[in-house]
Short mmCIF file of C-alpha atoms in Angstrom, two decimals:
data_model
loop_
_atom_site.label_atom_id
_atom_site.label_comp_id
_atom_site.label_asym_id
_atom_site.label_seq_id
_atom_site.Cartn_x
_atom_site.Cartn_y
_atom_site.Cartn_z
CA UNK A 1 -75.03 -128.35 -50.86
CA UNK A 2 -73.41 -131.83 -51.70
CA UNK A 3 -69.89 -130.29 -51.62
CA UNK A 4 -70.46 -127.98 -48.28
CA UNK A 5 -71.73 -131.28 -46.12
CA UNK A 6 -68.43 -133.13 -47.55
CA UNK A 7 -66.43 -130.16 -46.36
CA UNK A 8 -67.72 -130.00 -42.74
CA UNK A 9 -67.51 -134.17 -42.56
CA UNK A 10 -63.41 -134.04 -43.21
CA UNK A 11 -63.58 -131.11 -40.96
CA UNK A 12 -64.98 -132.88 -38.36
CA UNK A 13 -63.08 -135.81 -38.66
CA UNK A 14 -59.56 -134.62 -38.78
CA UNK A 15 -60.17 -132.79 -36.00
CA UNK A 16 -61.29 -135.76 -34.21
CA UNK A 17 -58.43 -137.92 -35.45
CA UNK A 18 -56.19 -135.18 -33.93
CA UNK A 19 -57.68 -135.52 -30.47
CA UNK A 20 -57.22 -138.72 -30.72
CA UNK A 21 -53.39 -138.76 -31.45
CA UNK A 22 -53.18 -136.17 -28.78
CA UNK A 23 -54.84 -138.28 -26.19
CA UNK A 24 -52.91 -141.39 -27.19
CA UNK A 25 -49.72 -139.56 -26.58
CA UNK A 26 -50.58 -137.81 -23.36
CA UNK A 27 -51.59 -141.34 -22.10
CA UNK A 28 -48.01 -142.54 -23.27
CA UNK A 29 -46.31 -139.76 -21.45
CA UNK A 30 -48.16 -140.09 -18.61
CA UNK A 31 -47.55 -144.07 -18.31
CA UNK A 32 -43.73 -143.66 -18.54
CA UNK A 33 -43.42 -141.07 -15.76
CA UNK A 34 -45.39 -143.60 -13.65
CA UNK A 35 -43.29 -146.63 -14.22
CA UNK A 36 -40.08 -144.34 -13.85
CA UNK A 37 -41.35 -143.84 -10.38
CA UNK A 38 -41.90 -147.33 -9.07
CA UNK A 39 -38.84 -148.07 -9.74
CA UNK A 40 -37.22 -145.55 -7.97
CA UNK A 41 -39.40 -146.18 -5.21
CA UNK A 42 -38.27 -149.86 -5.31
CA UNK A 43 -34.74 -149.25 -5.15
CA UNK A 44 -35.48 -146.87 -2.02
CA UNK A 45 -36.99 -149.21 -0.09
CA UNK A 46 -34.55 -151.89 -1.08
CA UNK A 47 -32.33 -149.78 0.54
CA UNK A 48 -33.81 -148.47 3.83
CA UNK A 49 -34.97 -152.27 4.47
CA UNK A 50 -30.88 -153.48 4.49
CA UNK A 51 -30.20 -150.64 6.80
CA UNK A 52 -33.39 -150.67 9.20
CA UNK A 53 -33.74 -153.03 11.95
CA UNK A 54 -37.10 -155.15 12.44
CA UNK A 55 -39.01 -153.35 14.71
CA UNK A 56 -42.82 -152.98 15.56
CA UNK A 57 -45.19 -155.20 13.96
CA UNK A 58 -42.08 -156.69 11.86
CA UNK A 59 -40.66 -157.72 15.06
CA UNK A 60 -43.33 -159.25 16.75
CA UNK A 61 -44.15 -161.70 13.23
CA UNK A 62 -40.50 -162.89 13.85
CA UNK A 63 -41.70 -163.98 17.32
CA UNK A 64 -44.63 -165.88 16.58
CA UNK A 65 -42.83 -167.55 13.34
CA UNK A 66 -40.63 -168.88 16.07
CA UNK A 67 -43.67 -170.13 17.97
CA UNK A 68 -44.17 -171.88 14.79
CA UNK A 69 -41.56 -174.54 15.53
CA UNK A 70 -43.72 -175.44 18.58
CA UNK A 71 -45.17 -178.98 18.40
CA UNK A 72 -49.07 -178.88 18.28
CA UNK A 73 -50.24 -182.46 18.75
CA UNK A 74 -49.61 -185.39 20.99
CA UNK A 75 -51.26 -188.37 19.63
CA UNK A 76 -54.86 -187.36 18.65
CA UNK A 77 -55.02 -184.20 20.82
CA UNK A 78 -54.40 -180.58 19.99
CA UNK A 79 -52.11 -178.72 21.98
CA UNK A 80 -52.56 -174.72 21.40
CA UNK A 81 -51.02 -171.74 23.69
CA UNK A 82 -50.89 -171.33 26.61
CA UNK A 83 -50.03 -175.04 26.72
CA UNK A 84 -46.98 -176.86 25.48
CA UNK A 85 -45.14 -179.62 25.32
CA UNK A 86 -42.14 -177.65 26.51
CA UNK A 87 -41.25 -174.36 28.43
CA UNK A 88 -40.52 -172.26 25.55
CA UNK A 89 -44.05 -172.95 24.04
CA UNK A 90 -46.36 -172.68 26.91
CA UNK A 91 -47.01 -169.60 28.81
CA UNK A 92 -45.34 -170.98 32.25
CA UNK A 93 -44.60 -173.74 33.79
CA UNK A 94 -48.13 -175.17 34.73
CA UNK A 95 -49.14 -175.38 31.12
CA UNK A 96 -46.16 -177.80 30.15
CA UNK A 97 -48.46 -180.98 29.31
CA UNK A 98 -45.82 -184.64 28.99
CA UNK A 99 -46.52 -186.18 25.94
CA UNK A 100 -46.50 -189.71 26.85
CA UNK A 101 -46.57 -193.08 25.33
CA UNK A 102 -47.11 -195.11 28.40
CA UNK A 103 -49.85 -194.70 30.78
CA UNK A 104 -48.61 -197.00 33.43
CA UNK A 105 -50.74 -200.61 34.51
CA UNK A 106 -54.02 -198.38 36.51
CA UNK A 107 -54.50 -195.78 33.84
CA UNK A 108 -56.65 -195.90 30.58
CA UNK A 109 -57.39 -193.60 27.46
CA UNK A 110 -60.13 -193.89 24.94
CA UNK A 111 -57.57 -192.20 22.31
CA UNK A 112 -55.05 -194.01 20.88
CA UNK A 113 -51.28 -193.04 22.05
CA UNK A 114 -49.78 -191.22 22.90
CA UNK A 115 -51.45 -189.34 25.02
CA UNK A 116 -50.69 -185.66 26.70
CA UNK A 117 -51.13 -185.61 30.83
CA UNK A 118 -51.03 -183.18 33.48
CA UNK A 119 -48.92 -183.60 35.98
CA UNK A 120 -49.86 -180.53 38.53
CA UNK A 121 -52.78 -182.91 39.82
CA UNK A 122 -52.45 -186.07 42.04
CA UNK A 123 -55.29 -188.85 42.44
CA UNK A 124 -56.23 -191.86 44.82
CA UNK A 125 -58.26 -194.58 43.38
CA UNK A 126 -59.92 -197.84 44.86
CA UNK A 127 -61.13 -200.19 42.56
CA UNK A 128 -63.44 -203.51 43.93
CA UNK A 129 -64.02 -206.76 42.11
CA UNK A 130 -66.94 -209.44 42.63
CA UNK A 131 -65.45 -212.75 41.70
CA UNK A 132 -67.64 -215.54 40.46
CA UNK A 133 -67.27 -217.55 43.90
CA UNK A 134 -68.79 -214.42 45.60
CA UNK A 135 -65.79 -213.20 47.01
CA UNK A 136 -64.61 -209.99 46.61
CA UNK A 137 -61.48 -207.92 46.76
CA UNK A 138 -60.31 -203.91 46.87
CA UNK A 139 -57.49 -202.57 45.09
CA UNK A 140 -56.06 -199.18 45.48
CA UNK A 141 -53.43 -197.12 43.68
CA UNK A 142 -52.26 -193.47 43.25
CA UNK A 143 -50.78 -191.45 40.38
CA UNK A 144 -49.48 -188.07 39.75
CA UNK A 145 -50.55 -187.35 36.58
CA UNK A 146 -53.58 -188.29 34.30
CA UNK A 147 -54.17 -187.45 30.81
CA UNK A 148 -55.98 -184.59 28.81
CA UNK A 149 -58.14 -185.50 26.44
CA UNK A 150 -59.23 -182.00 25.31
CA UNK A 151 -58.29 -178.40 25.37
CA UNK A 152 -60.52 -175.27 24.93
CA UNK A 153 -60.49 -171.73 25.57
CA UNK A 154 -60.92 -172.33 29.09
CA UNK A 155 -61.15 -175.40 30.17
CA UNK A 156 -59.26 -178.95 29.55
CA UNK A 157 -60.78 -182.33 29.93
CA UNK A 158 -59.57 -185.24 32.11
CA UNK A 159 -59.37 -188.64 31.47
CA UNK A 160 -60.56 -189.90 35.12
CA UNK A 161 -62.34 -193.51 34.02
CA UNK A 162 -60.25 -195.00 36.17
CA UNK A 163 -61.16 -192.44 39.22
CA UNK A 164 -63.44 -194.59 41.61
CA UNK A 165 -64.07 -195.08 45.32
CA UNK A 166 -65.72 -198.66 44.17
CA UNK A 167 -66.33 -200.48 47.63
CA UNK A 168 -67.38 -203.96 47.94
CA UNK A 169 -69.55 -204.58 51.19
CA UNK A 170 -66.80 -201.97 52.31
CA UNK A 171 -66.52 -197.99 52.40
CA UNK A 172 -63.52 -197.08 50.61
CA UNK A 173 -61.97 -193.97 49.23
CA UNK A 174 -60.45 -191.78 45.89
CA UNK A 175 -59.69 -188.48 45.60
CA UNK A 176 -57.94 -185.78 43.36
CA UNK A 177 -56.02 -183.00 44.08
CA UNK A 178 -54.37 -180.28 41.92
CA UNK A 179 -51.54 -178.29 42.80
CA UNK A 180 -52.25 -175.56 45.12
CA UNK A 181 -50.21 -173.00 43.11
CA UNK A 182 -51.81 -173.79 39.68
CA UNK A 183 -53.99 -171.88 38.13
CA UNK A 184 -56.14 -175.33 37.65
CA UNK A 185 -59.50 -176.06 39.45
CA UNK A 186 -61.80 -178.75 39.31
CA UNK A 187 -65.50 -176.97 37.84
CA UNK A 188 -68.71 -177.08 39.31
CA UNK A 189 -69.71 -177.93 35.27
CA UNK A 190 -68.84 -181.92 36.97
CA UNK A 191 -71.40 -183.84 38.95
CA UNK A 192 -70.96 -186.06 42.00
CA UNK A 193 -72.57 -189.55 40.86
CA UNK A 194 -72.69 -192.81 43.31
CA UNK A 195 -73.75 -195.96 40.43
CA UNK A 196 -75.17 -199.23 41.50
CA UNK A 197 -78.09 -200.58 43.25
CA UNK A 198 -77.79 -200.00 47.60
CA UNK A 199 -74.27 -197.97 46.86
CA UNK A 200 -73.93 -194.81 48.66
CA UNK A 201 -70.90 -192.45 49.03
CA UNK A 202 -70.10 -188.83 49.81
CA UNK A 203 -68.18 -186.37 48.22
CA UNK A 204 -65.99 -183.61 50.08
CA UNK A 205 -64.16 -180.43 48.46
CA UNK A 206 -62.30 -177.27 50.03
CA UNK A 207 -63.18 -175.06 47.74
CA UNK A 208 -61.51 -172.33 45.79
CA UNK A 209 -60.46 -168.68 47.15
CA UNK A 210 -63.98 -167.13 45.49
CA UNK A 211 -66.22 -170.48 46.68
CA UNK A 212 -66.81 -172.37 49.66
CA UNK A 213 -65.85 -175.93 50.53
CA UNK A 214 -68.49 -178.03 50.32
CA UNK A 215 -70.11 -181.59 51.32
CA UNK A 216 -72.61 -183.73 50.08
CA UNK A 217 -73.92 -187.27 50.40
CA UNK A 218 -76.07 -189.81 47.46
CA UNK A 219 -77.36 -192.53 48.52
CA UNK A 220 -78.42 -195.47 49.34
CA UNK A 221 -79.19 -196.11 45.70
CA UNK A 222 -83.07 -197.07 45.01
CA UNK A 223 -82.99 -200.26 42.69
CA UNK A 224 -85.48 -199.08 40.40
CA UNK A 225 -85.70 -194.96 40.37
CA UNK A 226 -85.29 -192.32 37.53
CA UNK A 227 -81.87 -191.96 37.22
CA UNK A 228 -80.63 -194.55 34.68
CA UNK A 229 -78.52 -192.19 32.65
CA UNK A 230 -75.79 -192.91 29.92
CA UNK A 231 -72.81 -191.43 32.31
CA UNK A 232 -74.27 -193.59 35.51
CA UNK A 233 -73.13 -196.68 32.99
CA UNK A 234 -76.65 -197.40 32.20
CA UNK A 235 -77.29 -198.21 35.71
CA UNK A 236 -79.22 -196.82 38.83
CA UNK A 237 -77.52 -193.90 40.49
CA UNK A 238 -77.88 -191.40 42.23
CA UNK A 239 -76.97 -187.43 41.39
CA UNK A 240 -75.57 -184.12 43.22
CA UNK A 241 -73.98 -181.06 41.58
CA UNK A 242 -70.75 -180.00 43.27
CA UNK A 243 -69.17 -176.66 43.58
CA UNK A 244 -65.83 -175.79 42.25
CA UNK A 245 -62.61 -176.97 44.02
CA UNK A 246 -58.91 -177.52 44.42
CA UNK A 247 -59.27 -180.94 46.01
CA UNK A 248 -62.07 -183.81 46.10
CA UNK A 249 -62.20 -186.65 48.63
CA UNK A 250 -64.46 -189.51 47.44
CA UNK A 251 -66.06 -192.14 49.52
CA UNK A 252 -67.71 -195.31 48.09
CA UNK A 253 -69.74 -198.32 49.22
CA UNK A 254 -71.43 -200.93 46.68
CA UNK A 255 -72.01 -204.06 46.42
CA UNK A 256 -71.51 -207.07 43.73
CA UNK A 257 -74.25 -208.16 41.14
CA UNK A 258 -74.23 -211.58 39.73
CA UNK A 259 -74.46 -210.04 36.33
CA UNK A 260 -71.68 -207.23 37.00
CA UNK A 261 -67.94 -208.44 37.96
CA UNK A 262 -67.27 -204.70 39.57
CA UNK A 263 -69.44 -203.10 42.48
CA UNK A 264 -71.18 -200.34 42.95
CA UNK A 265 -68.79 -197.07 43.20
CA UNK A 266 -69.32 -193.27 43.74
CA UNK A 267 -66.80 -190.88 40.86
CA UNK A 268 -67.08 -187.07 39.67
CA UNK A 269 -67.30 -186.57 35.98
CA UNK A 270 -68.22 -183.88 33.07
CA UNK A 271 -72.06 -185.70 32.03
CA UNK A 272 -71.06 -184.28 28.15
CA UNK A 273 -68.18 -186.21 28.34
CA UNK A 274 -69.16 -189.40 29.03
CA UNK A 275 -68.76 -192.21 26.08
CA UNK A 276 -68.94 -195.56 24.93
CA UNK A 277 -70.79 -197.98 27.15
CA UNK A 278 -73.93 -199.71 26.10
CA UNK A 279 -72.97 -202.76 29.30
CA UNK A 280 -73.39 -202.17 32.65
CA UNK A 281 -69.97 -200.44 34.18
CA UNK A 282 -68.98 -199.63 30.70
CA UNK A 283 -67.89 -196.36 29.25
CA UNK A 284 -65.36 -193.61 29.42
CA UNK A 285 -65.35 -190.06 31.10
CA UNK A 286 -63.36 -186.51 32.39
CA UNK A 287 -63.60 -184.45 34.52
CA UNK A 288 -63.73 -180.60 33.27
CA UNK A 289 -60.94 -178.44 34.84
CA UNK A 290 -61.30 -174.71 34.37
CA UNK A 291 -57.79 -172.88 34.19
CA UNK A 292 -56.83 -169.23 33.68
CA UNK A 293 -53.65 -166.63 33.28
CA UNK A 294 -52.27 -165.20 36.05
CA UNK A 295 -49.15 -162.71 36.50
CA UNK A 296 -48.77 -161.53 40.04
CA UNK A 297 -51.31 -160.99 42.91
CA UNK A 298 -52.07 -158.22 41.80
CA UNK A 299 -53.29 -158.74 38.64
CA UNK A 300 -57.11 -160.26 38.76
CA UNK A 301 -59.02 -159.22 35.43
CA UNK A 302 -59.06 -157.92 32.17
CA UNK A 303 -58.62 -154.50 32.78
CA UNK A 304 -56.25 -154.78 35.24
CA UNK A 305 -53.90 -157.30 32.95
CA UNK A 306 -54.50 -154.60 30.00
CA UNK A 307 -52.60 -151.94 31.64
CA UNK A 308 -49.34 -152.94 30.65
CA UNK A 309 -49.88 -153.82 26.64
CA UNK A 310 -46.59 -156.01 27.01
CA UNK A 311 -47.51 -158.20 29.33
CA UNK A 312 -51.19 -158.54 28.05
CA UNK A 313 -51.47 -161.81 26.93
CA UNK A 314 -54.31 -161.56 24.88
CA UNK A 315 -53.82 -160.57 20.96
CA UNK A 316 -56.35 -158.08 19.14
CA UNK A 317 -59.30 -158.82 17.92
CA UNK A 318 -59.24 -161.56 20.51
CA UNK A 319 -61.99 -161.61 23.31
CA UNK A 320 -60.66 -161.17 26.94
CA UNK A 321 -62.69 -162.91 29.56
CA UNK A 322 -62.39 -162.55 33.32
CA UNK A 323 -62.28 -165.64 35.51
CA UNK A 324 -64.09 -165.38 38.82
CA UNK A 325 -61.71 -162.61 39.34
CA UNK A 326 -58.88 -164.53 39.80
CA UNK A 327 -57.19 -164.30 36.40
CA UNK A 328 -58.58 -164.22 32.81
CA UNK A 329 -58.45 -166.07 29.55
CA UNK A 330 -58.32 -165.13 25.84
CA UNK A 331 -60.39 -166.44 22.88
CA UNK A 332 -60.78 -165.63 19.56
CA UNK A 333 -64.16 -165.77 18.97
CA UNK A 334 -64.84 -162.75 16.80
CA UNK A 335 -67.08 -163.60 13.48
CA UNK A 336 -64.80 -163.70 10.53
CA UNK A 337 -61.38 -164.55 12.57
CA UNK A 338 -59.62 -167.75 13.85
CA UNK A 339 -56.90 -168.77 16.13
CA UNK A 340 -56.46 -169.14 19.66
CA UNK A 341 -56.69 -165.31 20.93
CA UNK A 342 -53.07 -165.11 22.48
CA UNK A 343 -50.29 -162.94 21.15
CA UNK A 344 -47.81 -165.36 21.42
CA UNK A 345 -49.95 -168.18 20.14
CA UNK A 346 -51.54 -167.97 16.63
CA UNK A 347 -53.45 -165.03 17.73
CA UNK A 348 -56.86 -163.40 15.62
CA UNK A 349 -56.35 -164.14 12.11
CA UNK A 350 -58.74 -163.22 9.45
CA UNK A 351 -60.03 -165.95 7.72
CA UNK A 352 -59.87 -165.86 3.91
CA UNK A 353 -63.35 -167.05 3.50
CA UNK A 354 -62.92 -166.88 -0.38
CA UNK A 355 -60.32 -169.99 -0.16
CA UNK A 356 -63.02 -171.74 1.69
CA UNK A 357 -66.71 -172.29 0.49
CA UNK A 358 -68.90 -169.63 0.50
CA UNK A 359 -72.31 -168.17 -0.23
CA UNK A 360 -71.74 -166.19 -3.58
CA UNK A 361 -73.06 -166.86 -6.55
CA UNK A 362 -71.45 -168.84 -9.46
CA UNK A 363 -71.00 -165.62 -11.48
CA UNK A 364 -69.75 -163.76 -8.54
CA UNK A 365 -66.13 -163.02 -7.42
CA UNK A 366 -65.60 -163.07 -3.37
CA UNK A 367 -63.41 -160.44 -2.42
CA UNK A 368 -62.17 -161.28 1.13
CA UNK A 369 -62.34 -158.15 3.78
CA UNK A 370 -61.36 -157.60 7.59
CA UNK A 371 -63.50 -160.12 9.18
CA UNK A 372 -65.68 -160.96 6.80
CA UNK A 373 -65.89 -160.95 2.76
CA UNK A 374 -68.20 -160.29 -0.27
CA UNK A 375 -69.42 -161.03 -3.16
CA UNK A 376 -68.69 -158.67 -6.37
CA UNK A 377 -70.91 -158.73 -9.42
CA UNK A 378 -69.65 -158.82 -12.60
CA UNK A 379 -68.90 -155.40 -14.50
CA UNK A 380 -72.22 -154.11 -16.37
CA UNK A 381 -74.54 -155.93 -13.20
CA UNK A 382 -75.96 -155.47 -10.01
CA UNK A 383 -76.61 -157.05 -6.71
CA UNK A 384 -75.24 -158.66 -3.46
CA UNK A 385 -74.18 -161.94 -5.66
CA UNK A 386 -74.99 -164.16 -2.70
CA UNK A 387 -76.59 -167.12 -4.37
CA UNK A 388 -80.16 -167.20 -3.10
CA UNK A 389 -80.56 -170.83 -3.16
CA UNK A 390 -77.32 -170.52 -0.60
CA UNK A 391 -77.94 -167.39 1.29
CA UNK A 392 -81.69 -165.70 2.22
CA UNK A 393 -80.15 -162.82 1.21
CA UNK A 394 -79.25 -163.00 -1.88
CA UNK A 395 -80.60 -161.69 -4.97
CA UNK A 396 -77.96 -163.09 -7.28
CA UNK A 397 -76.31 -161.00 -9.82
CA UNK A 398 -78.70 -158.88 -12.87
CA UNK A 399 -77.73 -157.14 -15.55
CA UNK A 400 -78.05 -153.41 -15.18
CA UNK A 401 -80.12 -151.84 -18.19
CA UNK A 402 -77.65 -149.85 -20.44
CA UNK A 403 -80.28 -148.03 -22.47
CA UNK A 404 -81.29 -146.20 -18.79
CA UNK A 405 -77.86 -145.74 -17.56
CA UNK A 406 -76.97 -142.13 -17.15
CA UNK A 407 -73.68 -142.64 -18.86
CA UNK A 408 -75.34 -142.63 -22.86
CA UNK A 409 -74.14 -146.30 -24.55
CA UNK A 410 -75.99 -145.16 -27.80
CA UNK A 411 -75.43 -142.40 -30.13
CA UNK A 412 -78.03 -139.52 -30.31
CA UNK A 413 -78.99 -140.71 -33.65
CA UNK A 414 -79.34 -144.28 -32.95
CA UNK A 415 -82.21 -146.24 -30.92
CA UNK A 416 -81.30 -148.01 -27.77
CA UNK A 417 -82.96 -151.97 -26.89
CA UNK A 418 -81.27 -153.57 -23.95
CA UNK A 419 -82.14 -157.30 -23.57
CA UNK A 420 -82.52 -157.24 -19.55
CA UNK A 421 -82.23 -161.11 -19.61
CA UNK A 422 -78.97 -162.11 -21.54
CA UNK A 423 -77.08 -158.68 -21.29
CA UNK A 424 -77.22 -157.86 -25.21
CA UNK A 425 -77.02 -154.21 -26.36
CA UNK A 426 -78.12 -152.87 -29.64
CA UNK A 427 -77.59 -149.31 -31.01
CA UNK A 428 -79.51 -149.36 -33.88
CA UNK A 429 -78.92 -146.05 -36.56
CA UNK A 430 -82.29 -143.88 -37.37
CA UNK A 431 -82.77 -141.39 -39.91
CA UNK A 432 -80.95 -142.71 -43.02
CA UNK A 433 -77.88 -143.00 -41.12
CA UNK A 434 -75.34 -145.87 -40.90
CA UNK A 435 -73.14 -147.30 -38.13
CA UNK A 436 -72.55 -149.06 -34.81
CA UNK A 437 -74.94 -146.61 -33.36
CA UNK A 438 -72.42 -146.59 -30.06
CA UNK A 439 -71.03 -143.44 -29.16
CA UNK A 440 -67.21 -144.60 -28.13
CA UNK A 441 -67.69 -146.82 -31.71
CA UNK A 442 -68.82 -145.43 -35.20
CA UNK A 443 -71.26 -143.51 -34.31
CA UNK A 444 -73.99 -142.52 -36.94
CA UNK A 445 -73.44 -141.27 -40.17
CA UNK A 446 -75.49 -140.05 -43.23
CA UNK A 447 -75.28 -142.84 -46.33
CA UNK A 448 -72.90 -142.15 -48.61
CA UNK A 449 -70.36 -140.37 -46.33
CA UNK A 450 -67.05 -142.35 -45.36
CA UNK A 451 -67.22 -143.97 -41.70
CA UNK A 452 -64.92 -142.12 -39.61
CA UNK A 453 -62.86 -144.83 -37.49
CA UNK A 454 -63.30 -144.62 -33.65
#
């Protein structure tokens, strides 16, 4: 009986050792054809690539790498498409910002130099000083530019601190005006302010071609009411909204305070962008400008600009917005991607969000998709591996309990025990037999018998 169970063991193990060899080689045979075909895919496309053009999607990398040699940043201020700081890197004309390191004697920045201005828009400004003997004086000047400090999706931000129609005892005036061609208009986003105790003004604008003009007066100024507000310079004012507009005529009459060398004054501004201050008269501001793309007259939307995919300025999976019908814009604003939405700009990039930090766990490995990315457990475990001290979501990475896999770790002879908390697997033999109790290891085998190798 001895004898017959020794028989059936070599048996059972040559022929096993046979499969073996015979799956080794196959595997052997089958690697070599594979590798003998990259290659001669490699040298194929070697080839067609020195005879074919650049064309499609090649050809349009090549012409934003060139965009790449566009200068970005004047001073402390980002410049992205559609402006430039020359014609070749904006979309037109209008959108060529100066990048300058000299203001002139009337005009002012908050940013250090230099500084990037717009020079489609024209302003009048009357400045009045209280002296200490009680007289006063009015000084006026105009310039043709003023400087941006800020550029979004669809608007830019004006430096226009220097802006006033500040009478003493007197009415005077200020004004700004942008380029009737432009595709620039001052935003009802600004409010008319008049600053000062007694000053009035009035503010008058012609409106665009989807709003009327309009006119409004503030003023006189109560000495003590409920307007004290950071952008009225910490001082009494008084408030009115004003609509959108290509031009803005300013009128202004204040009057000196012993404990204030300038009078009172009436200016537009942007209320988020006012800054500095903590004195009386002190503290910087803009005015918000909305702006949009336009090609032709007959081109006033989205869907009307989409029609003809070359021209389209907007880059995919960029967001197209329509501008009072009178043009549109493009962001990128699309979870997961970056840029600035244009085609000829940086566009809709995916952002690699495993180069940056994320929310998956320390035993995790981030695998970036389109838009988004996530977070890959480690073989043998399970979960979303979003770290839930990170992420609400997450429920961390577990180890995934062998002994109730479908896939059979142990051998039929052996017992299974699966230690759920540190990952260890044991196959242990029953029966009198011997082994590693795995099935792709030693199996199980009756004592005395020689261990077949795996």
């Amino acid at each position: 009986m001895r004898g017959d169970q020794n028989s059936d063991w070599w048996k059972q193990c040559g022929a096993r050792t046979m499969k073996t060899n015979r799956r080794r080689y196959l595997v052997a045979l089958l690697a070599l054809s594979v590798l003998a075909l990259l290659a001669l895919q490699k040298f194929d496309n070697r080839r067609c690539a020195e005879k074919r053009p650049a064309t499609g999607s090649s050809a349009r990398l090549q012409l934003q790498s060139n965009g790449s040699d566009c200068q970005r940043l004047c001073g402390s201020v980002s410049i992205p498409y559609p402006f430039g700081l020359s014609p070749q890197c904006a979309f037109s004309s209008y959108f060529v910002l100066d990048c300058r390191t000299d203001l002139g004697a009337n005009l002012t920045s908050h940013l250090p130099g230099p500084w990037p201005v717009l020079t489609h828009i024209a302003a009048t400004s009357t400045l009045g000083q209280r002296f200490s003997n009680g007289t006063t004086t009015n000084g006026s000047f105009e310039v043709n530019f003023l400087p941006v400090t800020q550029i979004q999706s669809n608007f830019i931000l004006i430096d226009t601190t220097n802006i006033k129609a500040m009478g003493c005892r007197e009415s005077v005036t200020a004004s700004l005006t942008l380029d009737a061609q432009s595709p620039y208009w001052i935003s009802d986003q600004n409010v008319f302010i008049v600053v000062s105790c007694n000053a009035q003004g009035s503010a008058v604008g012609d409106g665009t071609p989807w709003s009327d003009g309009f006119s409004t007066t503030c003023g006189p100024v109560s000495c003590v009411n409920q307007y004290v507000m950071p952008y009225c310079s910490l001082y009494d004012c008084c408030i009115q909204t004003i609509g959108a507009t290509k031009t803005l005529t300013m009128t202004g009459k204040g009057r000196g305070l012993a404990e204030w060398t300038n009078c009172g004054f009436s200016t537009v501004l942007d209320p988020d962008s006012y800054g500095g201050g903590g004195d009386v008269g002190v503290g910087h501001y803009g005015v918000h400008v909305r702006y949009s793309i336009q090609r032709g007259p007959d081109i006033h939307n989205c869907s009307e600009a989409a029609k003809d995919s070359e021209k389209f300025e907007c880059s995919m999976p960029a967001n197209c917005t329509n501008f009072e019908n009178f043009g549109y814009y493009c962001d990128c604003v699309k979870e997961g991607y970056e840029g600035d939405g244009y085609k000829n700009g940086t566009g809709c990039e995916d952002i690699n969000e495993c180069e940056r930090t994320n929310n998956c766990s320390s035993i995790a490995t981030s695998v970036n998709t389109d838009g988004s990315y996530q977070c890959k457990c480690p073989d043998l475990m399970e979960g979303n591996g979003l770290d839930p001290q990170l992420d609400f979501r997450g429920n961390n990475c577990t180890w995934i309990d062998q002994c109730k896999n479908k896939t059979k770790v142990c051998s039929p002879d052996a017992e299974c025990a699966f230690d759920i908390s540190s990952g260890d697997l044991n196959c242990t033999c029953q029966g009198g037999t011997i082994g590693d109790g795995r099935v792709n290891g030693t199996g199980c085998t009756l004592k005395g018998l020689p261990i077949c190798p795996s």
